[in-house]
PDB file of C-alpha atoms in Angstrom:
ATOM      1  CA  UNK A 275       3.701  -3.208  23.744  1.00 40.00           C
ATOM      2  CA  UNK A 276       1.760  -3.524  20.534  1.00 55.00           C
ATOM      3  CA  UNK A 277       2.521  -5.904  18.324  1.00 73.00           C
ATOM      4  CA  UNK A 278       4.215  -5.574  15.263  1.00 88.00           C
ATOM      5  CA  UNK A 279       2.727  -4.540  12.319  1.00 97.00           C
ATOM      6  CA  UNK A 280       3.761  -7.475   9.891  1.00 97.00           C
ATOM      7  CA  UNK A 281       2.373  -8.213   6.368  1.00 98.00           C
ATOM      8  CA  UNK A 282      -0.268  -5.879   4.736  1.00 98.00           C
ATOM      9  CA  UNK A 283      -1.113  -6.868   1.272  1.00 98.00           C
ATOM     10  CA  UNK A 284      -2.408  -3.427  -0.926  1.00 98.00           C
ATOM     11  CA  UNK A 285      -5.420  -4.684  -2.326  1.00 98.00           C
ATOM     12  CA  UNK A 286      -5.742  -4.735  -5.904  1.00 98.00           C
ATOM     13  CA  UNK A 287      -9.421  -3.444  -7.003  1.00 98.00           C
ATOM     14  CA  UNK A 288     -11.597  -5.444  -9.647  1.00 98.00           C
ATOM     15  CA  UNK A 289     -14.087  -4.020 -11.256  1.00 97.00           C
ATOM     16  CA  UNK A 290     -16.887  -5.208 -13.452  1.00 95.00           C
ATOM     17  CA  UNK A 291     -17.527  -4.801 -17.291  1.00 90.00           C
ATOM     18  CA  UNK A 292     -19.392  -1.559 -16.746  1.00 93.00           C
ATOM     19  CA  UNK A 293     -16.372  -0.326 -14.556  1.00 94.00           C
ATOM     20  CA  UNK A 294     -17.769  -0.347 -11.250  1.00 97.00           C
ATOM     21  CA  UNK A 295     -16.205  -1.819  -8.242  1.00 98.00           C
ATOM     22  CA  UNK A 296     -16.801  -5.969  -8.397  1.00 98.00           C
ATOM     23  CA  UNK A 297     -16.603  -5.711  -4.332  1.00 98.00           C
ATOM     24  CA  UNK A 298     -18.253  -9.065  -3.277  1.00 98.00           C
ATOM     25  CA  UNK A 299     -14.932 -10.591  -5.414  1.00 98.00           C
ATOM     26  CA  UNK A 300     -13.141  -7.752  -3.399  1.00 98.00           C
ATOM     27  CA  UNK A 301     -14.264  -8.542  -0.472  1.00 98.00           C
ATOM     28  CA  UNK A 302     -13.830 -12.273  -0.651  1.00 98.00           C
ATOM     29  CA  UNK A 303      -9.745 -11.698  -2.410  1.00 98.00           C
ATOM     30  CA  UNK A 304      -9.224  -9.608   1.325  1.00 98.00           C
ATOM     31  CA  UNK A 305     -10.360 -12.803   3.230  1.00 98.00           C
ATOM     32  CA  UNK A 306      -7.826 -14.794   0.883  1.00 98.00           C
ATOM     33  CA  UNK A 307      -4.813 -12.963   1.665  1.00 98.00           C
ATOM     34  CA  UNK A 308      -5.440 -12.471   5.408  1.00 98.00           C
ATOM     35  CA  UNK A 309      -6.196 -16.198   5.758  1.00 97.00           C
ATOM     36  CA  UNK A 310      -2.924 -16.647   3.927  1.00 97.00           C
ATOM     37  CA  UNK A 311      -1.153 -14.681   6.566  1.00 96.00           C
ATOM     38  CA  UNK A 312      -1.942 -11.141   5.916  1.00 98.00           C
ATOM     39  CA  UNK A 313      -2.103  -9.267   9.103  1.00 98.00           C
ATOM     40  CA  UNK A 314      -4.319  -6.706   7.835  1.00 98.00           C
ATOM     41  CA  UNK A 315      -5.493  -5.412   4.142  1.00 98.00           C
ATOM     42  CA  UNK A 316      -4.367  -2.204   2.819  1.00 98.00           C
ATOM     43  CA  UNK A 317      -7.318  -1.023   0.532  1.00 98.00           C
ATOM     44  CA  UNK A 318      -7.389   2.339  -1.844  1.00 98.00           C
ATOM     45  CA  UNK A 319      -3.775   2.371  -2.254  1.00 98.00           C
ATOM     46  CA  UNK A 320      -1.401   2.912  -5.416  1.00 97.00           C
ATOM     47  CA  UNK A 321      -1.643  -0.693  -6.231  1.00 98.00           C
ATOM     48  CA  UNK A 322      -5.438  -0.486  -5.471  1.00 98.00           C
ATOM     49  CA  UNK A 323      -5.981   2.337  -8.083  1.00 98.00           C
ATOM     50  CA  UNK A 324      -6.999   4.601  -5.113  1.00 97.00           C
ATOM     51  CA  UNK A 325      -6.791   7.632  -6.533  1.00 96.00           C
ATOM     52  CA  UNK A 326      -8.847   6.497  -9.202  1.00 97.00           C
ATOM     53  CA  UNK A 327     -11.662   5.385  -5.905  1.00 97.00           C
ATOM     54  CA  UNK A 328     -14.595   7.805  -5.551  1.00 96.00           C
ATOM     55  CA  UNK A 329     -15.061   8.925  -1.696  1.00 95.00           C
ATOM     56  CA  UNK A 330     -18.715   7.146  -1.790  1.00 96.00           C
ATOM     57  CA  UNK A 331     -17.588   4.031  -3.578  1.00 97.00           C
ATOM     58  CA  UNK A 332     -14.477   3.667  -0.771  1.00 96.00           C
ATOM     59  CA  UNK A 333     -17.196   3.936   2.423  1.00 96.00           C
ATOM     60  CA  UNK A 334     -18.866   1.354   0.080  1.00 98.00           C
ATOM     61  CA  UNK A 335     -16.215  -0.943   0.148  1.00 98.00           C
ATOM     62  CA  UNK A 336     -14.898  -0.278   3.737  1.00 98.00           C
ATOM     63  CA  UNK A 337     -19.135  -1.243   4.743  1.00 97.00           C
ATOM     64  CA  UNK A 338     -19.002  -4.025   2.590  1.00 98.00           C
ATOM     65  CA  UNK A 339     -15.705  -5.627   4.155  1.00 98.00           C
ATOM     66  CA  UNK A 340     -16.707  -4.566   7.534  1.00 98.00           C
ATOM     67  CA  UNK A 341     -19.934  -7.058   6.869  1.00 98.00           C
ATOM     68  CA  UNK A 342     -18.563  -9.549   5.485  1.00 97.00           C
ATOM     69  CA  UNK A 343     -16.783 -10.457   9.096  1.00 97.00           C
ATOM     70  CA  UNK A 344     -13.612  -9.050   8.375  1.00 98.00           C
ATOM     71  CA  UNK A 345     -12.602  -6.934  11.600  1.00 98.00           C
ATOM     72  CA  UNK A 346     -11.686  -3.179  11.668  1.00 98.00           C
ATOM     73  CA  UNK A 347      -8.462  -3.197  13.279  1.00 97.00           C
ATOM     74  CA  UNK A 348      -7.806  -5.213   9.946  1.00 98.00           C
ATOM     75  CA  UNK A 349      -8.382  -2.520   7.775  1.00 98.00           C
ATOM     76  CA  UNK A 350      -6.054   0.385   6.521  1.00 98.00           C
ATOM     77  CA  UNK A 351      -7.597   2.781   4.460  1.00 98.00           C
ATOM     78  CA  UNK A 352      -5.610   4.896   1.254  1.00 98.00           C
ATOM     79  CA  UNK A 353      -6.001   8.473   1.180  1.00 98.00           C
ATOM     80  CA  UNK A 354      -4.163   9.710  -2.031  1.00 98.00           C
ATOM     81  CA  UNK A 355      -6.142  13.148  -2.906  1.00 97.00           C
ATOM     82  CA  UNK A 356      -4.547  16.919  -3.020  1.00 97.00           C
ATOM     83  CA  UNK A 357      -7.795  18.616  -1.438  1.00 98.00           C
ATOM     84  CA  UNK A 358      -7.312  19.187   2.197  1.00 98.00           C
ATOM     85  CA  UNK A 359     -11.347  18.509   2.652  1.00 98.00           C
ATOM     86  CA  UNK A 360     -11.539  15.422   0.416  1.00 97.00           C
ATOM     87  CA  UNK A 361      -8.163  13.987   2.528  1.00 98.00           C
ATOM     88  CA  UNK A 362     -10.473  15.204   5.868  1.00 98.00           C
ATOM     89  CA  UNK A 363     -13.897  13.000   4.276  1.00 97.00           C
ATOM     90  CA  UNK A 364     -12.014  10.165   3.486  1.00 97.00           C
ATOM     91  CA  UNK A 365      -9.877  10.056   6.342  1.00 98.00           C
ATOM     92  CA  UNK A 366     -12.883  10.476   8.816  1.00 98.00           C
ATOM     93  CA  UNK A 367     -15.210   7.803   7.488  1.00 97.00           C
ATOM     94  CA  UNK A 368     -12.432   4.824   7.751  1.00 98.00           C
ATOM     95  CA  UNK A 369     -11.544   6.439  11.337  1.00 98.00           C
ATOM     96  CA  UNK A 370     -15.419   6.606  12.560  1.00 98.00           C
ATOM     97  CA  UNK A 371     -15.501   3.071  11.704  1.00 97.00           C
ATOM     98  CA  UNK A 372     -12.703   2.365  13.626  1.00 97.00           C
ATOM     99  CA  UNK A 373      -9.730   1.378  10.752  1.00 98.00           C
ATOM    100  CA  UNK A 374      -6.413   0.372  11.574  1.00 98.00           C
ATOM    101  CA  UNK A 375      -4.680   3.370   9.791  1.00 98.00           C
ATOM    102  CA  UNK A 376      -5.005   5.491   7.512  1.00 98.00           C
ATOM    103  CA  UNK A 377      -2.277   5.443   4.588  1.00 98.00           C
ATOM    104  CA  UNK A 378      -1.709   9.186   3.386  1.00 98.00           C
ATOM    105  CA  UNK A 379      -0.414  10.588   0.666  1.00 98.00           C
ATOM    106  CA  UNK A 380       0.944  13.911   0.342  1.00 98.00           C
ATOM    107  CA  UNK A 381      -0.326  16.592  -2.296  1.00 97.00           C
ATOM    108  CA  UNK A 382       1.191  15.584  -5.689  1.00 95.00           C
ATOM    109  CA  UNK A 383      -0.714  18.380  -7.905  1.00 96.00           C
ATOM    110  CA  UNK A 384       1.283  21.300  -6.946  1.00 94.00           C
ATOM    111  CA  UNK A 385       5.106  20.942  -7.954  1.00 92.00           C
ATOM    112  CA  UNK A 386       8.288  21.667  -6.059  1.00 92.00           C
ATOM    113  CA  UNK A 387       6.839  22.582  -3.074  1.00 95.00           C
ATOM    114  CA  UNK A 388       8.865  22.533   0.576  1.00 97.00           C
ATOM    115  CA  UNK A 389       8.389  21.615   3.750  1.00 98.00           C
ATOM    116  CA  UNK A 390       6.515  24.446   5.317  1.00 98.00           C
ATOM    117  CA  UNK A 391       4.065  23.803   2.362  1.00 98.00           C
ATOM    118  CA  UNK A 392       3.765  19.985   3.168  1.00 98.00           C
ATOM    119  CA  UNK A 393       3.325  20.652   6.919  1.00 98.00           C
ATOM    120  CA  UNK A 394       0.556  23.345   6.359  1.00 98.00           C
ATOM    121  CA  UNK A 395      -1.042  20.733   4.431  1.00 98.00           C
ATOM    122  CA  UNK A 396      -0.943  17.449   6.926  1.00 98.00           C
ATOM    123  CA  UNK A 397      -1.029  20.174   9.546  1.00 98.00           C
ATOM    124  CA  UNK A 398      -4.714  21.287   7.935  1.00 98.00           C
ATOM    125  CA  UNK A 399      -6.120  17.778   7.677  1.00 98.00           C
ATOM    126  CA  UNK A 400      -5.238  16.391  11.401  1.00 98.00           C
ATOM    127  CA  UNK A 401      -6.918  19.402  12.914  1.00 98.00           C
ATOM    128  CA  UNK A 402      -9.789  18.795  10.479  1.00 98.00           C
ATOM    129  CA  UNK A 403     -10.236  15.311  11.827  1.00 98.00           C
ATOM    130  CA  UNK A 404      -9.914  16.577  15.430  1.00 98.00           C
ATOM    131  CA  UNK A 405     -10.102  14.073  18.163  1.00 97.00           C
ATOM    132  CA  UNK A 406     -10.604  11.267  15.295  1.00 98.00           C
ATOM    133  CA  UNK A 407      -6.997  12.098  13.784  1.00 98.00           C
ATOM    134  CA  UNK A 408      -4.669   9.014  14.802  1.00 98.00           C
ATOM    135  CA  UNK A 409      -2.819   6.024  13.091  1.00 98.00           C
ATOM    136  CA  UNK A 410      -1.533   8.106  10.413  1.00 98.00           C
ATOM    137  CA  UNK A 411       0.529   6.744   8.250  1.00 98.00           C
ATOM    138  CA  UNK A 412       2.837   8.785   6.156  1.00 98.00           C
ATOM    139  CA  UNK A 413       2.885   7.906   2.100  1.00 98.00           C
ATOM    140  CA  UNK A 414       6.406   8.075   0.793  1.00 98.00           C
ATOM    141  CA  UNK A 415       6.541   7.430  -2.779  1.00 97.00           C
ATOM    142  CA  UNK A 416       8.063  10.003  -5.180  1.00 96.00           C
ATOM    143  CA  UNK A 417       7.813   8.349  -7.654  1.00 95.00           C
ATOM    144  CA  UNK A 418       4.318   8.742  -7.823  1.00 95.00           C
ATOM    145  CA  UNK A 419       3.752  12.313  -6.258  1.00 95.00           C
ATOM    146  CA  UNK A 420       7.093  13.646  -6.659  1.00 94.00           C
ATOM    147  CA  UNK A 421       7.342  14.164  -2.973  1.00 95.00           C
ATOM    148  CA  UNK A 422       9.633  13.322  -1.107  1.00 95.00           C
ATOM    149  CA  UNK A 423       8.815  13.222   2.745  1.00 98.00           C
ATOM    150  CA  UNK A 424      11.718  14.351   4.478  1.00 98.00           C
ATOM    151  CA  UNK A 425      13.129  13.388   7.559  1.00 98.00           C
ATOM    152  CA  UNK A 426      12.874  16.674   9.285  1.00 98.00           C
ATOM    153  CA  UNK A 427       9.602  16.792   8.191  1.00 98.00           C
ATOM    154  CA  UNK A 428       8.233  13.645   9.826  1.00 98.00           C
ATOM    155  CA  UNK A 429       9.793  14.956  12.768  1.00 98.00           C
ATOM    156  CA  UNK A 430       7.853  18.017  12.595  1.00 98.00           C
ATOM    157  CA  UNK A 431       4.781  16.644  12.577  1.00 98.00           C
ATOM    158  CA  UNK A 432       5.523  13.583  15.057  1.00 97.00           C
ATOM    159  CA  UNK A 433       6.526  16.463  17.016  1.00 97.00           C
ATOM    160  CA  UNK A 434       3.301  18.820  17.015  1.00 98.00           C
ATOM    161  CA  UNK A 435       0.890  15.817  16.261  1.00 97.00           C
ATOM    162  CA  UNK A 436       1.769  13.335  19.326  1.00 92.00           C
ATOM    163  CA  UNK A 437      -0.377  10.136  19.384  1.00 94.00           C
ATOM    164  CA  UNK A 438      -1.277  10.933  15.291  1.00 98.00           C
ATOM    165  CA  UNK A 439       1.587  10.464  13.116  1.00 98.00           C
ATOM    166  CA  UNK A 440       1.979   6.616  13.291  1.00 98.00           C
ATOM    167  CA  UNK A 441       4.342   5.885  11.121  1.00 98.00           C
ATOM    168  CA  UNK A 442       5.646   5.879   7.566  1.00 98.00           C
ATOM    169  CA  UNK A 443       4.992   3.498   4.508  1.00 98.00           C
ATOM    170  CA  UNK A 444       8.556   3.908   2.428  1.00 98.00           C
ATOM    171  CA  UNK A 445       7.983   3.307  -1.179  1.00 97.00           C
ATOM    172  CA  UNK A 446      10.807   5.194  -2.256  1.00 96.00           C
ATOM    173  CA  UNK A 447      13.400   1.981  -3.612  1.00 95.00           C
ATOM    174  CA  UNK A 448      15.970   4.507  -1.998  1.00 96.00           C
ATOM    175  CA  UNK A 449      17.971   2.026   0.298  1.00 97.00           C
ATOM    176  CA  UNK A 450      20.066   5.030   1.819  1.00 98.00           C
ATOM    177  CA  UNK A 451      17.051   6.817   2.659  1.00 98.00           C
ATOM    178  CA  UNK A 452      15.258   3.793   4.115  1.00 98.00           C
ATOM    179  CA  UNK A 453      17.828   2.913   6.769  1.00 98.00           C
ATOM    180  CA  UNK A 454      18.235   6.455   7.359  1.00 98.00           C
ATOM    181  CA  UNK A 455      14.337   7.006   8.091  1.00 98.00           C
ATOM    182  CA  UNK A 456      14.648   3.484  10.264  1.00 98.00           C
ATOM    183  CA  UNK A 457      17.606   5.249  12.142  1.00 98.00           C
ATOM    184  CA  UNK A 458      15.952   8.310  12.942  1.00 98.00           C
ATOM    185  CA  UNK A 459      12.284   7.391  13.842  1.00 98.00           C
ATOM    186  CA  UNK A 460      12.492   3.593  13.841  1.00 96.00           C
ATOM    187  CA  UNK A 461      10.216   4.018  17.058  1.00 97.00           C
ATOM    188  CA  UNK A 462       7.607   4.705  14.859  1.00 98.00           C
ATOM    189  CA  UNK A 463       6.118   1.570  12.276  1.00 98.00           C
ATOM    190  CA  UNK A 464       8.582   2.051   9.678  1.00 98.00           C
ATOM    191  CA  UNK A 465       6.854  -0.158   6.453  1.00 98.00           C
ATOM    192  CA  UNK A 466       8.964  -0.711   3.298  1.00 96.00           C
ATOM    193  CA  UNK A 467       6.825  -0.875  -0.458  1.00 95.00           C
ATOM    194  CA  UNK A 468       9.485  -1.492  -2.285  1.00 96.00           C
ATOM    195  CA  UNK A 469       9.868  -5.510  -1.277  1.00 96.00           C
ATOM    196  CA  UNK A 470      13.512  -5.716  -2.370  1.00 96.00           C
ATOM    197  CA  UNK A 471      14.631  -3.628   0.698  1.00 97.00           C
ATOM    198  CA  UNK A 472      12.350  -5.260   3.004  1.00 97.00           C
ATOM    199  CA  UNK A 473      14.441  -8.215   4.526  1.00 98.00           C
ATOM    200  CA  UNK A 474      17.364  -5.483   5.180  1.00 98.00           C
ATOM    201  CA  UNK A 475      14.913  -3.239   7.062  1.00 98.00           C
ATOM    202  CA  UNK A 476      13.425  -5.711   9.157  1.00 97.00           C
ATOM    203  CA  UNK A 477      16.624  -6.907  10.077  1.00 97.00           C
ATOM    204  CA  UNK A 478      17.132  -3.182  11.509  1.00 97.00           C
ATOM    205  CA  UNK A 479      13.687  -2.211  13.188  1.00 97.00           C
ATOM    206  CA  UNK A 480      11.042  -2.251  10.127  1.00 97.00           C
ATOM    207  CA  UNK A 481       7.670  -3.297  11.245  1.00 98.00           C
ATOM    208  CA  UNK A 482       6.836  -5.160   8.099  1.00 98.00           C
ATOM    209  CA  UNK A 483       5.412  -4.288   5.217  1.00 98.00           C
ATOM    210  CA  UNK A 484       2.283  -2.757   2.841  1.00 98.00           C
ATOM    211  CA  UNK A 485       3.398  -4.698  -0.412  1.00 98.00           C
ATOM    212  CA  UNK A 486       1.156  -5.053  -3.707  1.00 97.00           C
ATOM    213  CA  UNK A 487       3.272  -8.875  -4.361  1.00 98.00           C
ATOM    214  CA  UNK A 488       1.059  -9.803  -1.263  1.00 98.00           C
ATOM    215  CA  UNK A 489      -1.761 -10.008  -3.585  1.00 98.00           C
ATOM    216  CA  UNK A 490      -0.404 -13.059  -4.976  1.00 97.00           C
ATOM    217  CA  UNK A 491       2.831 -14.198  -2.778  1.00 96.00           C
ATOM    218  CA  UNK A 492       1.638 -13.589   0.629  1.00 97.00           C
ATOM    219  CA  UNK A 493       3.425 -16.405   2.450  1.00 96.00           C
ATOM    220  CA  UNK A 494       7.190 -15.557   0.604  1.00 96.00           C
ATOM    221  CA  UNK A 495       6.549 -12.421   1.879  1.00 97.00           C
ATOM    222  CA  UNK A 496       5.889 -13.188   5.626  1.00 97.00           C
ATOM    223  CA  UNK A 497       8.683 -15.021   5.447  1.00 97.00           C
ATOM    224  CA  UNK A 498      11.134 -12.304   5.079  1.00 97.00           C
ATOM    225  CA  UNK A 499       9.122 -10.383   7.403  1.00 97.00           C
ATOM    226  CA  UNK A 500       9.389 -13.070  10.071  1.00 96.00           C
ATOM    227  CA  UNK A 501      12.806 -13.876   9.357  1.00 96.00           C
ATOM    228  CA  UNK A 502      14.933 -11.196   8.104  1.00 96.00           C
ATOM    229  CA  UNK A 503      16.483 -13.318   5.857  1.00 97.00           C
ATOM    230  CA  UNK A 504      16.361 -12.348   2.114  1.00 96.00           C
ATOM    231  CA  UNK A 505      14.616 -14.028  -0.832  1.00 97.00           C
ATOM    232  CA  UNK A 506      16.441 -13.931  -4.218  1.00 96.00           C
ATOM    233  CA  UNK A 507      13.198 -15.080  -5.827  1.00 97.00           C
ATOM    234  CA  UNK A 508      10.980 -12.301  -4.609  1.00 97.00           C
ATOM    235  CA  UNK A 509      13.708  -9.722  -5.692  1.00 96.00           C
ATOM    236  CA  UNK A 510      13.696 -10.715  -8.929  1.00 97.00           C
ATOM    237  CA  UNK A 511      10.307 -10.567  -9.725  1.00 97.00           C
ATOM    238  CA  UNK A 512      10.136  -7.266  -8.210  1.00 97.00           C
ATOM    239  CA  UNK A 513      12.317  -6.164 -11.321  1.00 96.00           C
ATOM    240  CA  UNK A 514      10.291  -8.263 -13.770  1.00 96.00           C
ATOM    241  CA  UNK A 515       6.867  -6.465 -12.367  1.00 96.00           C
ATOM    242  CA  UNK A 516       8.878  -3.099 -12.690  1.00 96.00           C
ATOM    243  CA  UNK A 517       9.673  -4.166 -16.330  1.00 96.00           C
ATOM    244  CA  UNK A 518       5.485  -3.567 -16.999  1.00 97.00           C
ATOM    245  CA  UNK A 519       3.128  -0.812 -16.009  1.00 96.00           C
ATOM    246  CA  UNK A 520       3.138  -2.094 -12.184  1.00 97.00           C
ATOM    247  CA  UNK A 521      -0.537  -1.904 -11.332  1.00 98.00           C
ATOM    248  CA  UNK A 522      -1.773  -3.903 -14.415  1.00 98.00           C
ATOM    249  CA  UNK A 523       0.932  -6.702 -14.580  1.00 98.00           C
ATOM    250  CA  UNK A 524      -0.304  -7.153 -10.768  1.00 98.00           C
ATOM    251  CA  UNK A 525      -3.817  -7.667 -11.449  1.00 98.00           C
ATOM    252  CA  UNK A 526      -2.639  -9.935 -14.376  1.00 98.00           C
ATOM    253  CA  UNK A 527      -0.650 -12.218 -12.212  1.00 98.00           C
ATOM    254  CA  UNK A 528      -4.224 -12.213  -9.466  1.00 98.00           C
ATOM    255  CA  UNK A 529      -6.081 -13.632 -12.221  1.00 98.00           C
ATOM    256  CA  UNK A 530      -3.693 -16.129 -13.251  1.00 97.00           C
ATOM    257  CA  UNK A 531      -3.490 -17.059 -10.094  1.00 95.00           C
ATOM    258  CA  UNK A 532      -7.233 -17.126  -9.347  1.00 96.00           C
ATOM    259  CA  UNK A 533      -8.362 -18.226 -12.948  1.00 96.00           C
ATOM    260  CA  UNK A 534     -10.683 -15.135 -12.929  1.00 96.00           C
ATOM    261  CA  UNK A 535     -11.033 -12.806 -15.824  1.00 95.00           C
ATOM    262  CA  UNK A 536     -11.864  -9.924 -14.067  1.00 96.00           C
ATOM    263  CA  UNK A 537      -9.002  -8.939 -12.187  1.00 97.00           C
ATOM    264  CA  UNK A 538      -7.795  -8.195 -15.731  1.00 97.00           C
ATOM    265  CA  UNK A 539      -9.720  -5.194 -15.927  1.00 97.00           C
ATOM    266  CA  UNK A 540      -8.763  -1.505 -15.024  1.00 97.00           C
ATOM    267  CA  UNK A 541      -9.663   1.818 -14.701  1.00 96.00           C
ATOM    268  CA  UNK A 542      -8.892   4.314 -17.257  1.00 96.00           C
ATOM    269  CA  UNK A 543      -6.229   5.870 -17.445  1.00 97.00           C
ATOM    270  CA  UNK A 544      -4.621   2.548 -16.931  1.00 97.00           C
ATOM    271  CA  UNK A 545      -4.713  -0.327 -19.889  1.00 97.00           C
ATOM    272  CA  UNK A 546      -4.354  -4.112 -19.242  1.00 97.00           C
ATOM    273  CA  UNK A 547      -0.992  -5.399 -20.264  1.00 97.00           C
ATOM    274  CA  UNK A 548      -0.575  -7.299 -23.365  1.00 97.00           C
ATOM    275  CA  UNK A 549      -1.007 -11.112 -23.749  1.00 97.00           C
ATOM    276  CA  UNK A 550       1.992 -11.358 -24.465  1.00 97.00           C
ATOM    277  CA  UNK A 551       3.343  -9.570 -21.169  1.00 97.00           C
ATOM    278  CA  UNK A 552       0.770 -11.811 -19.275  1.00 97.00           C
ATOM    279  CA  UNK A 553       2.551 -14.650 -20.637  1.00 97.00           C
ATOM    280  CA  UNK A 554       6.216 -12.795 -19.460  1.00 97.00           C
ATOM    281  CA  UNK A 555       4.900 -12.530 -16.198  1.00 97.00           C
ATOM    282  CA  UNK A 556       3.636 -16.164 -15.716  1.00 97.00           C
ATOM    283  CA  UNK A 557       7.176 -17.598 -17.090  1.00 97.00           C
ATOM    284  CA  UNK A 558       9.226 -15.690 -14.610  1.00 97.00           C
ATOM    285  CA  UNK A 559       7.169 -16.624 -11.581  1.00 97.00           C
ATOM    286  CA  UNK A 560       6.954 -19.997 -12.355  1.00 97.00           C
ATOM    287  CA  UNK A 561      10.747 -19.825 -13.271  1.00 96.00           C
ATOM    288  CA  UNK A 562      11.717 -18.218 -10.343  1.00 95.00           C
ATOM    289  CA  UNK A 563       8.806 -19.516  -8.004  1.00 93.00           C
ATOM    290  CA  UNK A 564       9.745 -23.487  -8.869  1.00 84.00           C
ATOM    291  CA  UNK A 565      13.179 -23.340  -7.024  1.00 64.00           C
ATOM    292  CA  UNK A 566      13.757 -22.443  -3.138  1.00 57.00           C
ATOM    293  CA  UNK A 567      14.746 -19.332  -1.633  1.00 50.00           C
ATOM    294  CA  UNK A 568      18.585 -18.210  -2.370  1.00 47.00           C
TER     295      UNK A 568
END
């Protein structure tokens, strides 16, 4: 049986003054976490600013971490585009070089759409990939693409797509719909973004976790994951991070952590939070950090 799936932090991306990717500090921030007990680094994602990732400057990246001795089966790669051939490119270049999985996102342009839609659209990209198409990991997070992957649906396309559909990532902070998903394909990796629900799903078949907090909190995390036991501490500053725009405040607390300017930086659309958040964000982990797990 395959081991499970455990920690994967979701890479934040730095980039340098001129706003290109700063990937030898990328590169070496992967090798961080997975020393610190990472099982494998989840790159592109939402807290990576993947849809914000060119297709050339991710096979870039995915090179550049390949060469600097940090193993495939390591590696999941984000695909969060609507285009049924950009998902395909993207998709295909992480697979030829033989990723872990693939972290996929469903369409998020096109508004109230159902599940024949949805399934036309996976449905399109798998046989695009051909015999390449496996380790797929379904994206649910409607929040973001106001989406939500239903259960029939991953059924569907479990069903017709044996050996592809991996698993799902749940992002969705719905606890109802988390257990539910766990209940009904829990033979699948079931992952959990939202970290406050993950010591409840492990405890009932979750495989671990794709979680941004890894970034900077790596071995709290595996400890829940290893455990099942919950963390009051890392609960809490879920709902301090949620009190800033998410992707910035965690970049903020990388470079407070590392002492390194440039993690500071985003892409447009995104802005930096404040000083004054910065300094929010540094009081409540070291408030909350200083003391031992509830």
């Amino acid at each position: 049986m395959a081991s499970r799936f455990g920690l994967s932090v979701a890479l934040t991306t730095p980039f340098d003054a001129a706003g290109r990717i700063a990937i030898p500090l990328m590169t070496a921030h992967a090798r961080t976490c997975l020393d610190a007990g990472c099982s494998s680094v989840t790159l592109f994602g939402t807290t990576g600013e993947g849809a914000s990732v060119g297709t050339a400057e991710r096979q870039a990246v995915i090179d550049a971490m390949l060469a600097a001795g940090i193993r495939a089966d390591q590696l999941v790669a984000g695909v969060l585009v609507d285009a049924v051939e950009d998902a395909a490119e993207q998709s295909r270049h992480a697979l030829q070089r033989c990723a872990r999985n693939i972290l996929i996102a469903p369409p998020s342009y096109f508004k109230n759409v159902g599940d024949d839609g949805l399934f036309g659209w996976f449905a399109a990209v798998f046989t695009a990939l051909g015999p390449l198409a496996r380790g797929m990991l379904l994206y649910n997070i409607p929040s973001v693409t106001t989406v939500r992957l239903s259960l029939g649906l991953i059924g569907r396309l479990r069903e017709a797509y044996p050996g592809v559909v991996a698993g799902v990532k749940d992002s969705g902070g719905d606890w109802a719909y988390s257990e539910a998903l766990l209940k009904a394909h829990g033979d699948l990796i079931i992952l959990i973004g939202d970290e406050r629900h993950l010591a409840p799903a492990v405890r009932i078949g979750g495989q671990g976790a794709i979680s941004g907090m890894a970034n900077f909190a790596t071995g709290e995390l595996r400890a829940i994951i290893e455990s099942g036991r919950d963390d009051s501490r890392v609960e809490s500053f879920v709902l301090e991070l949620l009190g800033h725009p998410v992707i910035p405040a965690v970049k903020a607390m990388v470079a407070r952590q590392t002492g390194d300017e440039r993690w500071v930086t985003v892409r447009p659309p995104l802005e930096p939070v404040t000083s004054q958040e910065r300094q929010q964000l540094g009081a409540a982990y070291d408030r909350l950090f200083a003391t031992k797990a509830a």
